[in-house]
Amino acid sequence: MGTLTAGIVMMRWELLSAFLMFCTSQLNIVCRQSSRNTMAFVCSGLGLTVTCFFVMSLMGMNYNAVAVAQFWANTKDVFFDVMSKTPTDMSYYY
């Protein structure tokens, strides 16, 4: 019994994240079935956020404001670099 309790205490954030992912998935399905698209979108965003937190905690990654700012700065630089190399007359397929 002590081993089970210790395991639950050690995995509390991962278990909570998994439970929240399940709840947001179920809420998303219910909201889509009842044509509440805005609430379904909110539930999808919440589920995505919890999923990212879940994966980061399983991988042992932590984040802070400096890391998030550095990530977005790097993303912006890569985006502008890629967009500057695309041709202006690039055809789009619809």
mmCIF file of N, CA, C and O in Angstrom:
data_model
loop_
_atom_site.group_PDB
_atom_site.id
_atom_site.type_symbol
_atom_site.label_atom_id
_atom_site.label_comp_id
_atom_site.label_asym_id
_atom_site.label_seq_id
_atom_site.Cartn_x
_atom_site.Cartn_y
_atom_site.Cartn_z
ATOM 1 N N MET A 1 0.824 -1.191 0.000
ATOM 2 C CA MET A 1 0.000 0.000 0.000
ATOM 3 C C MET A 1 0.867 1.253 0.000
ATOM 4 O O MET A 1 0.533 2.235 -0.654
ATOM 5 N N GLY A 2 1.962 1.214 0.718
ATOM 6 C CA GLY A 2 2.866 2.360 0.751
ATOM 7 C C GLY A 2 3.505 2.616 -0.601
ATOM 8 O O GLY A 2 3.715 3.770 -0.996
ATOM 9 N N THR A 3 3.808 1.538 -1.343
ATOM 10 C CA THR A 3 4.388 1.704 -2.673
ATOM 11 C C THR A 3 3.401 2.365 -3.611
ATOM 12 O O THR A 3 3.758 3.248 -4.397
ATOM 13 N N LEU A 4 2.146 1.957 -3.538
ATOM 14 C CA LEU A 4 1.102 2.550 -4.372
ATOM 15 C C LEU A 4 0.911 4.023 -4.038
ATOM 16 O O LEU A 4 0.824 4.872 -4.930
ATOM 17 N N THR A 5 0.896 4.336 -2.770
ATOM 18 C CA THR A 5 0.744 5.734 -2.346
ATOM 19 C C THR A 5 1.929 6.572 -2.800
ATOM 20 O O THR A 5 1.752 7.692 -3.309
ATOM 21 N N ALA A 6 3.130 6.050 -2.651
ATOM 22 C CA ALA A 6 4.321 6.779 -3.079
ATOM 23 C C ALA A 6 4.316 6.995 -4.588
ATOM 24 O O ALA A 6 4.680 8.067 -5.081
ATOM 25 N N GLY A 7 3.875 5.988 -5.337
ATOM 26 C CA GLY A 7 3.793 6.117 -6.794
ATOM 27 C C GLY A 7 2.794 7.173 -7.216
ATOM 28 O O GLY A 7 3.043 7.943 -8.143
ATOM 29 N N ILE A 8 1.660 7.229 -6.540
ATOM 30 C CA ILE A 8 0.644 8.233 -6.871
ATOM 31 C C ILE A 8 1.141 9.628 -6.520
ATOM 32 O O ILE A 8 0.930 10.581 -7.269
ATOM 33 N N VAL A 9 1.828 9.755 -5.379
ATOM 34 C CA VAL A 9 2.355 11.058 -4.992
ATOM 35 C C VAL A 9 3.417 11.516 -5.995
ATOM 36 O O VAL A 9 3.443 12.689 -6.389
ATOM 37 N N MET A 10 4.279 10.614 -6.428
ATOM 38 C CA MET A 10 5.329 10.976 -7.387
ATOM 39 C C MET A 10 4.749 11.308 -8.764
ATOM 40 O O MET A 10 5.303 12.121 -9.482
ATOM 41 N N MET A 11 3.653 10.695 -9.142
ATOM 42 C CA MET A 11 3.065 10.884 -10.469
ATOM 43 C C MET A 11 1.868 11.826 -10.446
ATOM 44 O O MET A 11 1.089 11.848 -11.381
ATOM 45 N N ARG A 12 1.703 12.624 -9.410
ATOM 46 C CA ARG A 12 0.477 13.399 -9.262
ATOM 47 C C ARG A 12 0.248 14.359 -10.420
ATOM 48 O O ARG A 12 -0.873 14.473 -10.893
ATOM 49 N N TRP A 13 1.283 15.039 -10.898
ATOM 50 C CA TRP A 13 1.072 16.003 -11.984
ATOM 51 C C TRP A 13 0.795 15.294 -13.296
ATOM 52 O O TRP A 13 -0.035 15.744 -14.094
ATOM 53 N N GLU A 14 1.465 14.175 -13.527
ATOM 54 C CA GLU A 14 1.217 13.417 -14.748
ATOM 55 C C GLU A 14 -0.183 12.814 -14.743
ATOM 56 O O GLU A 14 -0.872 12.826 -15.765
ATOM 57 N N LEU A 15 -0.608 12.310 -13.582
ATOM 58 C CA LEU A 15 -1.965 11.764 -13.491
ATOM 59 C C LEU A 15 -3.012 12.860 -13.654
ATOM 60 O O LEU A 15 -4.026 12.667 -14.337
ATOM 61 N N LEU A 16 -2.782 14.001 -13.058
ATOM 62 C CA LEU A 16 -3.704 15.117 -13.206
ATOM 63 C C LEU A 16 -3.760 15.580 -14.660
ATOM 64 O O LEU A 16 -4.836 15.858 -15.193
ATOM 65 N N SER A 17 -2.612 15.640 -15.318
ATOM 66 C CA SER A 17 -2.577 16.035 -16.722
ATOM 67 C C SER A 17 -3.334 15.042 -17.589
ATOM 68 O O SER A 17 -4.094 15.434 -18.481
ATOM 69 N N ALA A 18 -3.129 13.758 -17.352
ATOM 70 C CA ALA A 18 -3.843 12.741 -18.127
ATOM 71 C C ALA A 18 -5.346 12.833 -17.889
ATOM 72 O O ALA A 18 -6.144 12.721 -18.830
ATOM 73 N N PHE A 19 -5.753 13.067 -16.662
ATOM 74 C CA PHE A 19 -7.181 13.209 -16.356
ATOM 75 C C PHE A 19 -7.763 14.449 -17.037
ATOM 76 O O PHE A 19 -8.868 14.401 -17.592
ATOM 77 N N LEU A 20 -7.026 15.559 -17.009
ATOM 78 C CA LEU A 20 -7.507 16.776 -17.671
ATOM 79 C C LEU A 20 -7.586 16.604 -19.182
ATOM 80 O O LEU A 20 -8.503 17.122 -19.823
ATOM 81 N N MET A 21 -6.640 15.871 -19.766
ATOM 82 C CA MET A 21 -6.709 15.601 -21.206
ATOM 83 C C MET A 21 -7.961 14.797 -21.534
ATOM 84 O O MET A 21 -8.647 15.071 -22.524
ATOM 85 N N PHE A 22 -8.272 13.807 -20.718
ATOM 86 C CA PHE A 22 -9.476 13.009 -20.927
ATOM 87 C C PHE A 22 -10.728 13.869 -20.806
ATOM 88 O O PHE A 22 -11.636 13.791 -21.639
ATOM 89 N N CYS A 23 -10.776 14.719 -19.779
ATOM 90 C CA CYS A 23 -11.962 15.573 -19.575
ATOM 91 C C CYS A 23 -12.145 16.555 -20.723
ATOM 92 O O CYS A 23 -13.269 16.750 -21.208
ATOM 93 N N THR A 24 -11.068 17.182 -21.181
ATOM 94 C CA THR A 24 -11.205 18.135 -22.282
ATOM 95 C C THR A 24 -11.602 17.436 -23.570
ATOM 96 O O THR A 24 -12.361 17.984 -24.371
ATOM 97 N N SER A 25 -11.129 16.220 -23.760
ATOM 98 C CA SER A 25 -11.536 15.456 -24.945
ATOM 99 C C SER A 25 -13.032 15.155 -24.908
ATOM 100 O O SER A 25 -13.738 15.315 -25.906
ATOM 101 N N GLN A 26 -13.514 14.738 -23.752
ATOM 102 C CA GLN A 26 -14.938 14.439 -23.625
ATOM 103 C C GLN A 26 -15.786 15.701 -23.784
ATOM 104 O O GLN A 26 -16.825 15.680 -24.445
ATOM 105 N N LEU A 27 -15.347 16.804 -23.184
ATOM 106 C CA LEU A 27 -16.077 18.069 -23.338
ATOM 107 C C LEU A 27 -16.079 18.538 -24.784
ATOM 108 O O LEU A 27 -17.078 19.074 -25.269
ATOM 109 N N ASN A 28 -14.982 18.338 -25.488
ATOM 110 C CA ASN A 28 -14.903 18.708 -26.890
ATOM 111 C C ASN A 28 -15.936 17.927 -27.702
ATOM 112 O O ASN A 28 -16.646 18.497 -28.540
ATOM 113 N N ILE A 29 -16.031 16.638 -27.459
ATOM 114 C CA ILE A 29 -16.998 15.800 -28.184
ATOM 115 C C ILE A 29 -18.423 16.241 -27.883
ATOM 116 O O ILE A 29 -19.250 16.397 -28.787
ATOM 117 N N VAL A 30 -18.734 16.471 -26.615
ATOM 118 C CA VAL A 30 -20.085 16.887 -26.227
ATOM 119 C C VAL A 30 -20.428 18.247 -26.836
ATOM 120 O O VAL A 30 -21.533 18.445 -27.360
ATOM 121 N N CYS A 31 -19.485 19.182 -26.810
ATOM 122 C CA CYS A 31 -19.744 20.516 -27.364
ATOM 123 C C CYS A 31 -19.926 20.463 -28.867
ATOM 124 O O CYS A 31 -20.761 21.184 -29.424
ATOM 125 N N ARG A 32 -19.170 19.632 -29.556
ATOM 126 C CA ARG A 32 -19.341 19.513 -31.012
ATOM 127 C C ARG A 32 -20.693 18.898 -31.351
ATOM 128 O O ARG A 32 -21.328 19.302 -32.325
ATOM 129 N N GLN A 33 -21.132 17.927 -30.582
ATOM 130 C CA GLN A 33 -22.421 17.288 -30.851
ATOM 131 C C GLN A 33 -23.587 18.233 -30.610
ATOM 132 O O GLN A 33 -24.619 18.137 -31.277
ATOM 133 N N SER A 34 -23.445 19.164 -29.677
ATOM 134 C CA SER A 34 -24.530 20.094 -29.378
ATOM 135 C C SER A 34 -24.331 21.450 -30.066
ATOM 136 O O SER A 34 -24.963 22.430 -29.695
ATOM 137 N N SER A 35 -23.451 21.506 -31.069
ATOM 138 C CA SER A 35 -23.205 22.696 -31.898
ATOM 139 C C SER A 35 -22.740 23.897 -31.082
ATOM 140 O O SER A 35 -23.112 25.036 -31.367
ATOM 141 N N ARG A 36 -21.952 23.667 -30.082
ATOM 142 C CA ARG A 36 -21.322 24.750 -29.323
ATOM 143 C C ARG A 36 -19.862 24.838 -29.762
ATOM 144 O O ARG A 36 -18.946 24.388 -29.069
ATOM 145 N N ASN A 37 -19.666 25.427 -30.935
ATOM 146 C CA ASN A 37 -18.340 25.409 -31.555
ATOM 147 C C ASN A 37 -17.319 26.241 -30.785
ATOM 148 O O ASN A 37 -16.144 25.894 -30.738
ATOM 149 N N THR A 38 -17.744 27.338 -30.184
ATOM 150 C CA THR A 38 -16.807 28.167 -29.432
ATOM 151 C C THR A 38 -16.279 27.404 -28.211
ATOM 152 O O THR A 38 -15.074 27.412 -27.932
ATOM 153 N N MET A 39 -17.179 26.763 -27.490
ATOM 154 C CA MET A 39 -16.748 25.977 -26.329
ATOM 155 C C MET A 39 -15.887 24.791 -26.749
ATOM 156 O O MET A 39 -14.939 24.431 -26.042
ATOM 157 N N ALA A 40 -16.199 24.192 -27.905
ATOM 158 C CA ALA A 40 -15.372 23.097 -28.406
ATOM 159 C C ALA A 40 -13.967 23.591 -28.730
ATOM 160 O O ALA A 40 -12.982 22.906 -28.456
ATOM 161 N N PHE A 41 -13.872 24.794 -29.294
ATOM 162 C CA PHE A 41 -12.562 25.380 -29.597
ATOM 163 C C PHE A 41 -11.779 25.646 -28.312
ATOM 164 O O PHE A 41 -10.575 25.373 -28.241
ATOM 165 N N VAL A 42 -12.453 26.165 -27.298
ATOM 166 C CA VAL A 42 -11.807 26.422 -26.014
ATOM 167 C C VAL A 42 -11.321 25.117 -25.393
ATOM 168 O O VAL A 42 -10.196 25.031 -24.878
ATOM 169 N N CYS A 43 -12.148 24.081 -25.441
ATOM 170 C CA CYS A 43 -11.757 22.780 -24.887
ATOM 171 C C CYS A 43 -10.583 22.187 -25.656
ATOM 172 O O CYS A 43 -9.691 21.575 -25.063
ATOM 173 N N SER A 44 -10.559 22.380 -26.977
ATOM 174 C CA SER A 44 -9.429 21.884 -27.776
ATOM 175 C C SER A 44 -8.145 22.600 -27.388
ATOM 176 O O SER A 44 -7.087 21.974 -27.261
ATOM 177 N N GLY A 45 -8.221 23.913 -27.212
ATOM 178 C CA GLY A 45 -7.032 24.670 -26.805
ATOM 179 C C GLY A 45 -6.542 24.266 -25.429
ATOM 180 O O GLY A 45 -5.334 24.130 -25.196
ATOM 181 N N LEU A 46 -7.475 24.072 -24.517
ATOM 182 C CA LEU A 46 -7.106 23.628 -23.174
ATOM 183 C C LEU A 46 -6.484 22.235 -23.214
ATOM 184 O O LEU A 46 -5.483 21.970 -22.541
ATOM 185 N N GLY A 47 -7.066 21.363 -24.012
ATOM 186 C CA GLY A 47 -6.511 20.016 -24.152
ATOM 187 C C GLY A 47 -5.121 20.020 -24.745
ATOM 188 O O GLY A 47 -4.239 19.279 -24.308
ATOM 189 N N LEU A 48 -4.891 20.890 -25.732
ATOM 190 C CA LEU A 48 -3.568 20.999 -26.335
ATOM 191 C C LEU A 48 -2.544 21.526 -25.328
ATOM 192 O O LEU A 48 -1.415 21.032 -25.245
ATOM 193 N N THR A 49 -2.950 22.507 -24.543
ATOM 194 C CA THR A 49 -2.058 23.057 -23.522
ATOM 195 C C THR A 49 -1.695 22.005 -22.484
ATOM 196 O O THR A 49 -0.524 21.859 -22.102
ATOM 197 N N VAL A 50 -2.676 21.272 -22.022
ATOM 198 C CA VAL A 50 -2.423 20.230 -21.012
ATOM 199 C C VAL A 50 -1.567 19.120 -21.603
ATOM 200 O O VAL A 50 -0.685 18.578 -20.927
ATOM 201 N N THR A 51 -1.786 18.795 -22.867
ATOM 202 C CA THR A 51 -0.978 17.763 -23.517
ATOM 203 C C THR A 51 0.483 18.184 -23.596
ATOM 204 O O THR A 51 1.386 17.383 -23.319
ATOM 205 N N CYS A 52 0.721 19.442 -23.957
ATOM 206 C CA CYS A 52 2.103 19.939 -24.013
ATOM 207 C C CYS A 52 2.750 19.897 -22.630
ATOM 208 O O CYS A 52 3.907 19.487 -22.490
ATOM 209 N N PHE A 53 2.004 20.299 -21.603
ATOM 210 C CA PHE A 53 2.529 20.239 -20.235
ATOM 211 C C PHE A 53 2.828 18.795 -19.837
ATOM 212 O O PHE A 53 3.858 18.507 -19.217
ATOM 213 N N PHE A 54 1.938 17.879 -20.203
ATOM 214 C CA PHE A 54 2.103 16.459 -19.895
ATOM 215 C C PHE A 54 3.378 15.903 -20.527
ATOM 216 O O PHE A 54 4.195 15.251 -19.866
ATOM 217 N N VAL A 55 3.573 16.189 -21.808
ATOM 218 C CA VAL A 55 4.750 15.679 -22.515
ATOM 219 C C VAL A 55 6.021 16.300 -21.955
ATOM 220 O O VAL A 55 7.028 15.612 -21.757
ATOM 221 N N MET A 56 5.971 17.599 -21.684
ATOM 222 C CA MET A 56 7.158 18.255 -21.130
ATOM 223 C C MET A 56 7.517 17.690 -19.759
ATOM 224 O O MET A 56 8.692 17.495 -19.444
ATOM 225 N N SER A 57 6.517 17.401 -18.942
ATOM 226 C CA SER A 57 6.824 16.865 -17.612
ATOM 227 C C SER A 57 7.329 15.433 -17.702
ATOM 228 O O SER A 57 8.188 15.032 -16.916
ATOM 229 N N LEU A 58 6.835 14.655 -18.654
ATOM 230 C CA LEU A 58 7.345 13.290 -18.817
ATOM 231 C C LEU A 58 8.779 13.280 -19.317
ATOM 232 O O LEU A 58 9.564 12.395 -18.975
ATOM 233 N N MET A 59 9.134 14.272 -20.130
ATOM 234 C CA MET A 59 10.489 14.350 -20.658
ATOM 235 C C MET A 59 11.451 15.033 -19.683
ATOM 236 O O MET A 59 12.641 15.117 -19.946
ATOM 237 N N GLY A 60 10.931 15.539 -18.577
ATOM 238 C CA GLY A 60 11.771 16.179 -17.586
ATOM 239 C C GLY A 60 12.138 17.609 -17.943
ATOM 240 O O GLY A 60 13.099 18.151 -17.415
ATOM 241 N N MET A 61 11.387 18.198 -18.845
ATOM 242 C CA MET A 61 11.671 19.574 -19.258
ATOM 243 C C MET A 61 10.911 20.537 -18.358
ATOM 244 O O MET A 61 9.792 20.261 -17.935
ATOM 245 N N ASN A 62 11.507 21.642 -18.080
ATOM 246 C CA ASN A 62 10.788 22.690 -17.375
ATOM 247 C C ASN A 62 10.876 23.958 -18.209
ATOM 248 O O ASN A 62 11.698 24.068 -19.114
ATOM 249 N N TYR A 63 10.033 24.885 -17.938
ATOM 250 C CA TYR A 63 10.022 26.101 -18.731
ATOM 251 C C TYR A 63 9.841 27.300 -17.811
ATOM 252 O O TYR A 63 9.294 27.210 -16.734
ATOM 253 N N ASN A 64 10.332 28.417 -18.283
ATOM 254 C CA ASN A 64 10.188 29.667 -17.568
ATOM 255 C C ASN A 64 9.987 30.771 -18.603
ATOM 256 O O ASN A 64 9.979 30.516 -19.809
ATOM 257 N N ALA A 65 9.844 31.983 -18.167
ATOM 258 C CA ALA A 65 9.540 33.088 -19.071
ATOM 259 C C ALA A 65 10.682 33.339 -20.055
ATOM 260 O O ALA A 65 10.446 33.660 -21.217
ATOM 261 N N VAL A 66 11.913 33.157 -19.613
ATOM 262 C CA VAL A 66 13.057 33.393 -20.497
ATOM 263 C C VAL A 66 13.076 32.356 -21.621
ATOM 264 O O VAL A 66 13.310 32.688 -22.789
ATOM 265 N N ALA A 67 12.819 31.093 -21.291
ATOM 266 C CA ALA A 67 12.821 30.040 -22.294
ATOM 267 C C ALA A 67 11.696 30.239 -23.305
ATOM 268 O O ALA A 67 11.880 30.023 -24.504
ATOM 269 N N VAL A 68 10.517 30.647 -22.834
ATOM 270 C CA VAL A 68 9.387 30.883 -23.737
ATOM 271 C C VAL A 68 9.694 32.063 -24.654
ATOM 272 O O VAL A 68 9.440 32.002 -25.867
ATOM 273 N N ALA A 69 10.262 33.132 -24.129
ATOM 274 C CA ALA A 69 10.612 34.291 -24.954
ATOM 275 C C ALA A 69 11.669 33.922 -25.989
ATOM 276 O O ALA A 69 11.593 34.347 -27.147
ATOM 277 N N GLN A 70 12.638 33.117 -25.589
ATOM 278 C CA GLN A 70 13.675 32.683 -26.523
ATOM 279 C C GLN A 70 13.076 31.799 -27.618
ATOM 280 O O GLN A 70 13.440 31.924 -28.788
ATOM 281 N N PHE A 71 12.146 30.929 -27.259
ATOM 282 C CA PHE A 71 11.492 30.068 -28.242
ATOM 283 C C PHE A 71 10.743 30.900 -29.272
ATOM 284 O O PHE A 71 10.857 30.667 -30.480
ATOM 285 N N TRP A 72 9.951 31.887 -28.821
ATOM 286 C CA TRP A 72 9.186 32.703 -29.764
ATOM 287 C C TRP A 72 10.082 33.574 -30.611
ATOM 288 O O TRP A 72 9.797 33.814 -31.794
ATOM 289 N N ALA A 73 11.181 34.070 -30.063
ATOM 290 C CA ALA A 73 12.124 34.860 -30.850
ATOM 291 C C ALA A 73 12.761 33.999 -31.940
ATOM 292 O O ALA A 73 12.888 34.437 -33.093
ATOM 293 N N ASN A 74 13.135 32.777 -31.587
ATOM 294 C CA ASN A 74 13.713 31.864 -32.565
ATOM 295 C C ASN A 74 12.685 31.492 -33.630
ATOM 296 O O ASN A 74 13.001 31.429 -34.819
ATOM 297 N N THR A 75 11.438 31.254 -33.214
ATOM 298 C CA THR A 75 10.370 30.926 -34.161
ATOM 299 C C THR A 75 10.143 32.070 -35.137
ATOM 300 O O THR A 75 9.983 31.849 -36.342
ATOM 301 N N LYS A 76 10.129 33.300 -34.635
ATOM 302 C CA LYS A 76 9.944 34.470 -35.496
ATOM 303 C C LYS A 76 11.086 34.598 -36.491
ATOM 304 O O LYS A 76 10.853 34.839 -37.685
ATOM 305 N N ASP A 77 12.327 34.399 -36.049
ATOM 306 C CA ASP A 77 13.473 34.493 -36.945
ATOM 307 C C ASP A 77 13.415 33.441 -38.050
ATOM 308 O O ASP A 77 13.667 33.735 -39.219
ATOM 309 N N VAL A 78 13.070 32.208 -37.683
ATOM 310 C CA VAL A 78 12.977 31.136 -38.676
ATOM 311 C C VAL A 78 11.838 31.413 -39.652
ATOM 312 O O VAL A 78 11.984 31.214 -40.865
ATOM 313 N N PHE A 79 10.709 31.890 -39.162
ATOM 314 C CA PHE A 79 9.568 32.196 -40.029
ATOM 315 C C PHE A 79 9.939 33.241 -41.072
ATOM 316 O O PHE A 79 9.688 33.074 -42.263
ATOM 317 N N PHE A 80 10.558 34.337 -40.629
ATOM 318 C CA PHE A 80 10.922 35.388 -41.569
ATOM 319 C C PHE A 80 12.014 34.925 -42.526
ATOM 320 O O PHE A 80 12.035 35.332 -43.693
ATOM 321 N N ASP A 81 12.916 34.075 -42.071
ATOM 322 C CA ASP A 81 13.949 33.540 -42.955
ATOM 323 C C ASP A 81 13.320 32.668 -44.045
ATOM 324 O O ASP A 81 13.669 32.789 -45.225
ATOM 325 N N VAL A 82 12.401 31.808 -43.674
ATOM 326 C CA VAL A 82 11.746 30.941 -44.654
ATOM 327 C C VAL A 82 10.893 31.757 -45.612
ATOM 328 O O VAL A 82 10.903 31.532 -46.833
ATOM 329 N N MET A 83 10.141 32.735 -45.081
ATOM 330 C CA MET A 83 9.293 33.550 -45.943
ATOM 331 C C MET A 83 10.101 34.419 -46.902
ATOM 332 O O MET A 83 9.640 34.719 -48.004
ATOM 333 N N SER A 84 11.302 34.823 -46.512
ATOM 334 C CA SER A 84 12.118 35.639 -47.408
ATOM 335 C C SER A 84 12.685 34.814 -48.562
ATOM 336 O O SER A 84 13.056 35.367 -49.590
ATOM 337 N N LYS A 85 12.724 33.491 -48.404
ATOM 338 C CA LYS A 85 13.269 32.626 -49.452
ATOM 339 C C LYS A 85 12.201 32.041 -50.366
ATOM 340 O O LYS A 85 12.538 31.356 -51.324
ATOM 341 N N THR A 86 10.937 32.275 -50.077
ATOM 342 C CA THR A 86 9.882 31.758 -50.950
ATOM 343 C C THR A 86 9.703 32.685 -52.140
ATOM 344 O O THR A 86 9.832 33.899 -52.019
ATOM 345 N N PRO A 87 9.416 32.125 -53.306
ATOM 346 C CA PRO A 87 9.219 32.980 -54.477
ATOM 347 C C PRO A 87 7.924 33.779 -54.367
ATOM 348 O O PRO A 87 6.942 33.330 -53.780
ATOM 349 N N THR A 88 7.933 34.979 -54.945
ATOM 350 C CA THR A 88 6.752 35.839 -54.855
ATOM 351 C C THR A 88 5.614 35.357 -55.741
ATOM 352 O O THR A 88 4.457 35.633 -55.466
ATOM 353 N N ASP A 89 5.934 34.637 -56.805
ATOM 354 C CA ASP A 89 4.885 34.144 -57.710
ATOM 355 C C ASP A 89 4.566 32.674 -57.454
ATOM 356 O O ASP A 89 4.202 31.946 -58.358
ATOM 357 N N MET A 90 4.690 32.272 -56.220
ATOM 358 C CA MET A 90 4.428 30.874 -55.859
ATOM 359 C C MET A 90 2.947 30.567 -56.033
ATOM 360 O O MET A 90 2.070 31.306 -55.585
ATOM 361 N N SER A 91 2.661 29.466 -56.742
ATOM 362 C CA SER A 91 1.263 29.123 -56.997
ATOM 363 C C SER A 91 0.700 28.358 -55.809
ATOM 364 O O SER A 91 1.377 27.580 -55.151
ATOM 365 N N TYR A 92 -0.561 28.626 -55.522
ATOM 366 C CA TYR A 92 -1.250 27.957 -54.435
ATOM 367 C C TYR A 92 -2.265 26.982 -54.998
ATOM 368 O O TYR A 92 -2.952 27.282 -55.965
ATOM 369 N N TYR A 93 -2.344 25.819 -54.417
ATOM 370 C CA TYR A 93 -3.281 24.813 -54.869
ATOM 371 C C TYR A 93 -4.478 24.778 -53.947
ATOM 372 O O TYR A 93 -4.359 24.521 -52.773
ATOM 373 N N TYR A 94 -5.639 25.049 -54.492
ATOM 374 C CA TYR A 94 -6.860 25.046 -53.702
ATOM 375 C C TYR A 94 -7.703 23.878 -54.050
ATOM 376 O O TYR A 94 -8.010 23.513 -55.088
#
